[in-house]
Amino acid sequence: HGEQYVKIHKAFDPDGGKLVTTSRIGDMLDKGKHLVYATELETRDEDGELVCENQFVTFVRNQGGYGGTNEIKTIVQPIDAPSRDPDFETEELVPEGQAALYRLNGDPNPLHLDPDFAQMAGFKVPILHGLCTYGYATRHIMNKFPEKTITGIKGRFSSPVLPGQTLITKMR
């Protein structure tokens, strides 16, 4: 899981209702040694109105080199941060048990709890779920700007976070 994008187009019905999500594969990029592909999802309500979009980009090690394109057509690009100091910065310690707690969301990937599996995947210790890190950053932004409604957010998971480390969210 290399990137995550969520865009909210309208509020979810607080009383429930039927939602239908459809998915498709977007870009497939041959990065030489590796493969990158996007999974794109649209969620619509009972009237067919777009409620939200999700896109997650998957980085697959050692599966590139098949002669495919490297042209990005559908992957939503993050906005480059301005070249200046952040306006706001928030720090938060990630508890040692955070990966186990996050796993209750239904992600059974052993990379996040099993030290032997983590080492087999090239990490010294189990790493935190990318979406958990994404959630921390989103919450930091929401806490700083509680009067604002976040309608879209894009994150790129460029280096692992370990339980017990301090996450820093810089806002410009």
C-alpha atoms as a printed R data frame, in Angstrom:
    type eleno elety resid chain resno       x       y       z
1   ATOM     1    CA   HIS     A     1   0.000   0.000   0.000
2   ATOM     2    CA   GLY     A     2   1.886   3.039  -1.253
3   ATOM     3    CA   GLU     A     3  -0.704   5.829  -1.408
4   ATOM     4    CA   GLN     A     4  -4.277   6.570  -0.348
5   ATOM     5    CA   TYR     A     5  -6.709   9.204  -1.614
6   ATOM     6    CA   VAL     A     6 -10.216   9.915  -0.358
7   ATOM     7    CA   LYS     A     7 -12.558  12.602  -1.690
8   ATOM     8    CA   ILE     A     8 -15.975  13.205  -0.136
9   ATOM     9    CA   HIS     A     9 -18.539  14.667  -2.563
10  ATOM    10    CA   LYS     A    10 -21.548  14.769  -0.251
11  ATOM    11    CA   ALA     A    11 -22.374  13.882   3.311
12  ATOM    12    CA   PHE     A    12 -23.214  10.319   4.202
13  ATOM    13    CA   ASP     A    13 -26.869   9.866   5.211
14  ATOM    14    CA   PRO     A    14 -26.850   9.773   9.043
15  ATOM    15    CA   ASP     A    15 -29.997   7.600   8.980
16  ATOM    16    CA   GLY     A    16 -28.372   4.972   6.795
17  ATOM    17    CA   GLY     A    17 -29.382   4.082   3.297
18  ATOM    18    CA   LYS     A    18 -28.009   1.946   0.558
19  ATOM    19    CA   LEU     A    19 -24.595   2.672  -0.918
20  ATOM    20    CA   VAL     A    20 -23.041   0.902  -3.874
21  ATOM    21    CA   THR     A    21 -19.297   0.899  -4.457
22  ATOM    22    CA   THR     A    22 -17.774  -0.041  -7.785
23  ATOM    23    CA   SER     A    23 -14.092  -0.522  -8.455
24  ATOM    24    CA   ARG     A    24 -11.761  -0.621 -11.402
25  ATOM    25    CA   ILE     A    25  -8.047  -0.799 -12.026
26  ATOM    26    CA   GLY     A    26  -6.555   2.506 -13.141
27  ATOM    27    CA   ASP     A    27  -2.919   3.059 -14.018
28  ATOM    28    CA   MET     A    28  -0.519   0.114 -14.157
29  ATOM    29    CA   LEU     A    29   3.027   1.409 -14.186
30  ATOM    30    CA   ASP     A    30   6.179  -0.506 -15.011
31  ATOM    31    CA   LYS     A    31   8.778   1.049 -12.717
32  ATOM    32    CA   GLY     A    32  11.614  -1.125 -14.015
33  ATOM    33    CA   LYS     A    33  12.152  -3.563 -11.166
34  ATOM    34    CA   HIS     A    34   8.762  -2.889  -9.557
35  ATOM    35    CA   LEU     A    35   5.085  -2.573 -10.525
36  ATOM    36    CA   VAL     A    36   2.693   0.149  -9.340
37  ATOM    37    CA   TYR     A    37  -1.067   0.028  -9.905
38  ATOM    38    CA   ALA     A    38  -4.076   2.053  -8.812
39  ATOM    39    CA   THR     A    39  -7.386   0.679  -7.597
40  ATOM    40    CA   GLU     A    40 -10.160   3.250  -8.002
41  ATOM    41    CA   LEU     A    41 -13.490   3.095  -6.183
42  ATOM    42    CA   GLU     A    42 -16.669   5.166  -6.492
43  ATOM    43    CA   THR     A    43 -19.431   5.036  -3.905
44  ATOM    44    CA   ARG     A    44 -22.918   6.175  -4.910
45  ATOM    45    CA   ASP     A    45 -26.170   6.517  -2.989
46  ATOM    46    CA   GLU     A    46 -29.610   5.108  -3.877
47  ATOM    47    CA   ASP     A    47 -30.202   8.026  -6.270
48  ATOM    48    CA   GLY     A    48 -26.954   7.294  -8.106
49  ATOM    49    CA   GLU     A    49 -25.254  10.420  -6.768
50  ATOM    50    CA   LEU     A    50 -21.528  10.217  -6.124
51  ATOM    51    CA   VAL     A    51 -20.875  10.207  -2.382
52  ATOM    52    CA   CYS     A    52 -17.138   9.552  -2.315
53  ATOM    53    CA   GLU     A    53 -14.123   8.374  -4.265
54  ATOM    54    CA   ASN     A    54 -11.226   6.312  -3.011
55  ATOM    55    CA   GLN     A    55  -8.014   5.448  -4.744
56  ATOM    56    CA   PHE     A    56  -5.271   3.318  -3.377
57  ATOM    57    CA   VAL     A    57  -1.975   2.806  -5.084
58  ATOM    58    CA   THR     A    58  -0.176  -0.487  -4.583
59  ATOM    59    CA   PHE     A    59   3.565  -0.915  -4.923
60  ATOM    60    CA   VAL     A    60   4.497  -4.491  -5.857
61  ATOM    61    CA   ARG     A    61   8.154  -5.318  -5.376
62  ATOM    62    CA   ASN     A    62  10.097  -7.247  -8.008
63  ATOM    63    CA   GLN     A    63   7.188  -7.495 -10.478
64  ATOM    64    CA   GLY     A    64   8.148  -4.787 -12.979
65  ATOM    65    CA   GLY     A    65  10.244  -4.980 -16.091
66  ATOM    66    CA   TYR     A    66   7.491  -6.341 -18.319
67  ATOM    67    CA   GLY     A    67   7.728  -3.558 -20.895
68  ATOM    68    CA   GLY     A    68   4.688  -1.580 -19.739
69  ATOM    69    CA   THR     A    69   4.167   2.164 -19.622
70  ATOM    70    CA   ASN     A    70   5.279   4.514 -16.874
71  ATOM    71    CA   GLU     A    71   2.772   7.224 -17.882
72  ATOM    72    CA   ILE     A    72   0.467   8.409 -15.095
73  ATOM    73    CA   LYS     A    73  -3.080   9.051 -16.321
74  ATOM    74    CA   THR     A    74  -5.407   8.349 -13.379
75  ATOM    75    CA   ILE     A    75  -3.319   8.383 -10.198
76  ATOM    76    CA   VAL     A    76  -4.188  11.494  -8.203
77  ATOM    77    CA   GLN     A    77  -0.964  13.362  -7.513
78  ATOM    78    CA   PRO     A    78  -0.264  14.870  -4.093
79  ATOM    79    CA   ILE     A    79   0.126  18.605  -3.861
80  ATOM    80    CA   ASP     A    80   3.730  19.653  -3.353
81  ATOM    81    CA   ALA     A    81   4.261  21.363  -0.025
82  ATOM    82    CA   PRO     A    82   5.505  24.943  -0.241
83  ATOM    83    CA   SER     A    83   9.241  25.452   0.329
84  ATOM    84    CA   ARG     A    84   8.918  27.123   3.709
85  ATOM    85    CA   ASP     A    85   8.598  26.242   7.352
86  ATOM    86    CA   PRO     A    86   5.248  24.767   8.375
87  ATOM    87    CA   ASP     A    87   2.551  27.052   9.733
88  ATOM    88    CA   PHE     A    88   1.579  24.405  12.281
89  ATOM    89    CA   GLU     A    89   3.171  21.225  13.551
90  ATOM    90    CA   THR     A    90   1.706  18.473  15.710
91  ATOM    91    CA   GLU     A    91   3.553  15.591  17.350
92  ATOM    92    CA   GLU     A    92   2.057  12.442  18.815
93  ATOM    93    CA   LEU     A    93   3.633   9.300  20.225
94  ATOM    94    CA   VAL     A    94   2.350   6.087  18.625
95  ATOM    95    CA   PRO     A    95   1.729   3.606  21.459
96  ATOM    96    CA   GLU     A    96   3.568   0.270  21.293
97  ATOM    97    CA   GLY     A    97   0.241  -1.596  21.016
98  ATOM    98    CA   GLN     A    98  -1.185   0.596  18.232
99  ATOM    99    CA   ALA     A    99  -0.729  -1.966  15.433
100 ATOM   100    CA   ALA     A   100  -2.584  -4.621  17.449
101 ATOM   101    CA   LEU     A   101  -5.397  -2.163  18.204
102 ATOM   102    CA   TYR     A   102  -5.630  -1.032  14.561
103 ATOM   103    CA   ARG     A   103  -5.834  -4.668  13.480
104 ATOM   104    CA   LEU     A   104  -9.333  -4.755  15.002
105 ATOM   105    CA   ASN     A   105 -10.395  -2.863  11.835
106 ATOM   106    CA   GLY     A   106 -10.051  -6.169  10.025
107 ATOM   107    CA   ASP     A   107  -6.566  -5.969   8.507
108 ATOM   108    CA   PRO     A   108  -4.970  -9.375   9.257
109 ATOM   109    CA   ASN     A   109  -1.642  -8.654   7.504
110 ATOM   110    CA   PRO     A   110   1.056 -10.306   9.666
111 ATOM   111    CA   LEU     A   111   3.555  -7.599   8.632
112 ATOM   112    CA   HIS     A   112   2.147  -5.447  11.428
113 ATOM   113    CA   LEU     A   113   2.427  -7.911  14.337
114 ATOM   114    CA   ASP     A   114   4.657 -10.876  13.507
115 ATOM   115    CA   PRO     A   115   8.399 -10.118  13.908
116 ATOM   116    CA   ASP     A   116   9.425 -13.111  11.757
117 ATOM   117    CA   PHE     A   117   7.117 -12.065   8.916
118 ATOM   118    CA   ALA     A   118   8.326  -8.455   9.171
119 ATOM   119    CA   GLN     A   119  11.948  -9.610   8.863
120 ATOM   120    CA   MET     A   120  11.050 -11.814   5.893
121 ATOM   121    CA   ALA     A   121   9.545  -8.678   4.262
122 ATOM   122    CA   GLY     A   122  12.768  -6.730   4.872
123 ATOM   123    CA   PHE     A   123  11.870  -4.850   8.066
124 ATOM   124    CA   LYS     A   124  13.681  -5.220  11.396
125 ATOM   125    CA   VAL     A   125  10.411  -5.159  13.341
126 ATOM   126    CA   PRO     A   126   6.665  -5.048  12.521
127 ATOM   127    CA   ILE     A   127   5.599  -1.716  11.037
128 ATOM   128    CA   LEU     A   128   2.442   0.319  11.581
129 ATOM   129    CA   HIS     A   129  -0.335   0.088   8.999
130 ATOM   130    CA   GLY     A   130  -0.103   2.894   6.428
131 ATOM   131    CA   LEU     A   131  -3.799   3.685   6.871
132 ATOM   132    CA   CYS     A   132  -3.296   3.986  10.630
133 ATOM   133    CA   THR     A   133  -0.592   6.583   9.990
134 ATOM   134    CA   TYR     A   134  -2.955   8.271   7.513
135 ATOM   135    CA   GLY     A   135  -5.585   8.379  10.250
136 ATOM   136    CA   TYR     A   136  -3.192  10.014  12.712
137 ATOM   137    CA   ALA     A   137  -2.320  12.754  10.199
138 ATOM   138    CA   THR     A   138  -5.989  13.310   9.325
139 ATOM   139    CA   ARG     A   139  -6.917  13.580  13.004
140 ATOM   140    CA   HIS     A   140  -4.072  16.050  13.574
141 ATOM   141    CA   ILE     A   141  -5.448  18.263  10.791
142 ATOM   142    CA   MET     A   142  -9.024  17.931  12.090
143 ATOM   143    CA   ASN     A   143  -7.905  18.847  15.623
144 ATOM   144    CA   LYS     A   144  -6.058  21.929  14.363
145 ATOM   145    CA   PHE     A   145  -8.973  23.104  12.204
146 ATOM   146    CA   PRO     A   146 -12.141  21.788  13.912
147 ATOM   147    CA   GLU     A   147 -14.364  24.352  12.165
148 ATOM   148    CA   LYS     A   148 -13.312  23.088   8.719
149 ATOM   149    CA   THR     A   149 -14.628  20.031   6.880
150 ATOM   150    CA   ILE     A   150 -12.046  17.865   5.196
151 ATOM   151    CA   THR     A   151 -13.412  16.884   1.794
152 ATOM   152    CA   GLY     A   152 -10.302  15.259   0.375
153 ATOM   153    CA   ILE     A   153  -6.937  13.988   1.514
154 ATOM   154    CA   LYS     A   154  -4.049  12.254  -0.246
155 ATOM   155    CA   GLY     A   155  -1.224  10.469   1.512
156 ATOM   156    CA   ARG     A   156   1.910   8.772   0.244
157 ATOM   157    CA   PHE     A   157   3.515   6.171   2.484
158 ATOM   158    CA   SER     A   158   7.187   6.801   1.793
159 ATOM   159    CA   SER     A   159   8.824   5.266   4.868
160 ATOM   160    CA   PRO     A   160   7.634   2.936   7.608
161 ATOM   161    CA   VAL     A   161   6.384   4.072  10.997
162 ATOM   162    CA   LEU     A   162   7.132   1.888  13.990
163 ATOM   163    CA   PRO     A   163   4.961   1.627  17.086
164 ATOM   164    CA   GLY     A   164   6.706   3.622  19.818
165 ATOM   165    CA   GLN     A   165   7.878   6.357  17.424
166 ATOM   166    CA   THR     A   166   6.613   9.926  17.400
167 ATOM   167    CA   LEU     A   167   4.601  11.004  14.352
168 ATOM   168    CA   ILE     A   168   4.992  14.615  13.244
169 ATOM   169    CA   THR     A   169   2.356  16.228  11.016
170 ATOM   170    CA   LYS     A   170   3.505  19.447   9.377
171 ATOM   171    CA   MET     A   171   0.822  21.753   7.971
172 ATOM   172    CA   ARG     A   172   1.643  24.460   5.429
